[in-house]
């Protein structure tokens, strides 16, 4: 059986210069970063089961899969990424697990936390609009 490791990562960006990504483009950029930081060995070992399983343009959160034996290569690469698509950014790992299901649960918790923070930071007039729009979903 092939063992994988899943990472929930959040991309922090400068909103003024950031352009939206797709999961396909993010995968290509991350593989380029693996090659830059770990060379041919890194790309060869991670590439076999590497995939961006989920990416949200709205929250800039993603779930990335790699082989369990080479999880350190991906972890260090994610922490070192500082530019994507000519825009400065940083990637922080929020959760790491052996199943995608546990990563989905962690991502739901993360999104709820971000939503509570958004509501807390909103002006009182906007706060009521946010809470009603959330209750409709």
Short mmCIF file of C-alpha atoms in Angstrom, two decimals:
data_model
loop_
_atom_site.label_atom_id
_atom_site.label_comp_id
_atom_site.label_asym_id
_atom_site.label_seq_id
_atom_site.Cartn_x
_atom_site.Cartn_y
_atom_site.Cartn_z
CA UNK A 1 0.00 0.00 0.00
CA UNK A 2 1.23 3.45 -0.87
CA UNK A 3 1.39 5.83 2.10
CA UNK A 4 0.85 9.55 1.68
CA UNK A 5 1.05 12.63 3.86
CA UNK A 6 -1.33 15.57 3.52
CA UNK A 7 -0.62 19.19 4.47
CA UNK A 8 -3.11 21.99 5.07
CA UNK A 9 -1.32 25.19 4.15
CA UNK A 10 -2.31 28.83 4.12
CA UNK A 11 -0.80 31.32 1.70
CA UNK A 12 -0.32 34.82 3.12
CA UNK A 13 0.07 37.47 0.45
CA UNK A 14 0.33 41.15 -0.26
CA UNK A 15 -3.21 41.80 -1.48
CA UNK A 16 -2.21 44.71 -3.74
CA UNK A 17 0.06 42.67 -6.04
CA UNK A 18 -1.53 39.23 -5.68
CA UNK A 19 -3.25 37.63 -8.66
CA UNK A 20 -5.53 34.61 -8.19
CA UNK A 21 -4.10 31.13 -8.76
CA UNK A 22 -5.47 27.80 -9.84
CA UNK A 23 -4.66 24.45 -8.25
CA UNK A 24 -2.80 23.42 -11.41
CA UNK A 25 -0.62 26.53 -11.40
CA UNK A 26 0.05 26.18 -7.66
CA UNK A 27 1.19 22.59 -8.20
CA UNK A 28 3.61 23.71 -10.92
CA UNK A 29 5.00 26.52 -8.73
CA UNK A 30 5.47 24.20 -5.74
CA UNK A 31 7.27 21.59 -7.86
CA UNK A 32 9.53 24.34 -9.19
CA UNK A 33 10.26 25.37 -5.59
CA UNK A 34 11.07 21.74 -4.66
CA UNK A 35 13.54 21.59 -7.55
CA UNK A 36 15.10 24.93 -6.56
CA UNK A 37 15.55 24.00 -2.88
CA UNK A 38 16.25 20.23 -3.09
CA UNK A 39 17.46 19.61 -6.63
CA UNK A 40 16.79 16.59 -8.80
CA UNK A 41 16.62 14.19 -5.85
CA UNK A 42 13.89 16.28 -4.23
CA UNK A 43 11.77 16.59 -7.34
CA UNK A 44 12.20 12.91 -8.20
CA UNK A 45 11.18 11.70 -4.77
CA UNK A 46 8.20 14.03 -4.26
CA UNK A 47 6.82 14.01 -7.80
CA UNK A 48 5.46 10.45 -7.77
CA UNK A 49 2.31 11.21 -5.76
CA UNK A 50 2.50 14.99 -5.40
CA UNK A 51 -0.85 16.71 -5.88
CA UNK A 52 -2.69 19.84 -4.85
CA UNK A 53 -5.94 18.19 -3.78
CA UNK A 54 -7.74 21.41 -2.89
CA UNK A 55 -7.16 25.12 -3.36
CA UNK A 56 -9.49 28.01 -2.56
CA UNK A 57 -8.93 31.37 -4.23
CA UNK A 58 -11.11 33.07 -1.61
CA UNK A 59 -9.24 31.89 1.48
CA UNK A 60 -5.85 30.99 -0.08
CA UNK A 61 -5.92 27.67 1.78
CA UNK A 62 -4.84 24.44 0.16
CA UNK A 63 -4.39 20.73 0.79
CA UNK A 64 -1.23 19.20 -0.70
CA UNK A 65 -0.35 15.49 -0.89
CA UNK A 66 3.13 13.93 -1.05
CA UNK A 67 4.76 10.55 -0.31
CA UNK A 68 5.13 9.90 3.41
CA UNK A 69 8.82 8.98 3.12
CA UNK A 70 9.64 12.42 1.70
CA UNK A 71 7.35 14.65 3.74
CA UNK A 72 10.32 16.61 5.12
CA UNK A 73 11.25 17.75 1.61
CA UNK A 74 7.78 19.20 1.03
CA UNK A 75 7.56 20.67 4.53
CA UNK A 76 10.82 22.58 4.20
CA UNK A 77 9.93 23.70 0.68
CA UNK A 78 6.54 25.07 1.75
CA UNK A 79 8.20 27.06 4.52
CA UNK A 80 10.81 28.51 2.16
CA UNK A 81 8.50 29.68 -0.64
CA UNK A 82 8.50 33.48 -0.77
CA UNK A 83 7.38 34.30 -4.33
CA UNK A 84 4.54 32.86 -6.40
CA UNK A 85 3.66 34.35 -9.79
CA UNK A 86 5.98 37.34 -9.23
CA UNK A 87 4.14 38.28 -6.02
CA UNK A 88 5.63 38.03 -2.55
CA UNK A 89 3.96 35.55 -0.24
CA UNK A 90 4.60 33.15 2.59
CA UNK A 91 3.16 29.70 3.13
CA UNK A 92 2.44 28.45 6.63
CA UNK A 93 1.55 24.86 7.39
CA UNK A 94 -1.60 24.71 9.51
CA UNK A 95 -2.05 20.94 9.80
CA UNK A 96 -0.37 17.71 8.74
CA UNK A 97 -2.05 14.30 8.62
CA UNK A 98 -2.07 10.86 7.07
CA UNK A 99 -5.59 11.11 5.64
CA UNK A 100 -7.32 13.72 3.55
CA UNK A 101 -10.41 13.41 5.76
CA UNK A 102 -8.58 14.72 8.84
CA UNK A 103 -7.15 17.55 6.73
CA UNK A 104 -10.65 18.46 5.60
CA UNK A 105 -11.76 18.62 9.23
CA UNK A 106 -8.78 20.83 10.09
CA UNK A 107 -9.55 23.06 7.10
CA UNK A 108 -13.15 23.48 8.26
CA UNK A 109 -11.89 24.52 11.71
CA UNK A 110 -9.46 26.95 10.12
CA UNK A 111 -12.16 28.48 7.92
CA UNK A 112 -14.50 28.87 10.91
CA UNK A 113 -11.72 30.59 12.86
CA UNK A 114 -11.02 32.96 9.95
CA UNK A 115 -14.74 33.68 9.63
CA UNK A 116 -15.08 34.50 13.34
CA UNK A 117 -12.08 36.83 13.02
CA UNK A 118 -13.62 38.51 9.98
CA UNK A 119 -16.87 39.11 11.87
CA UNK A 120 -15.02 40.41 14.93
CA UNK A 121 -13.00 42.86 12.83
CA UNK A 122 -16.00 44.12 10.86
CA UNK A 123 -17.78 47.38 11.58
CA UNK A 124 -21.09 47.03 13.45
CA UNK A 125 -23.12 47.88 10.34
CA UNK A 126 -21.25 45.27 8.28
CA UNK A 127 -21.34 42.70 11.08
CA UNK A 128 -25.11 42.20 10.81
CA UNK A 129 -24.87 41.80 7.02
CA UNK A 130 -22.12 39.19 7.44
CA UNK A 131 -24.01 37.16 10.03
CA UNK A 132 -27.19 37.11 7.95
CA UNK A 133 -25.33 36.08 4.81
CA UNK A 134 -23.54 33.32 6.73
CA UNK A 135 -26.80 31.99 8.16
CA UNK A 136 -28.23 31.75 4.62
CA UNK A 137 -25.42 29.40 3.55
#
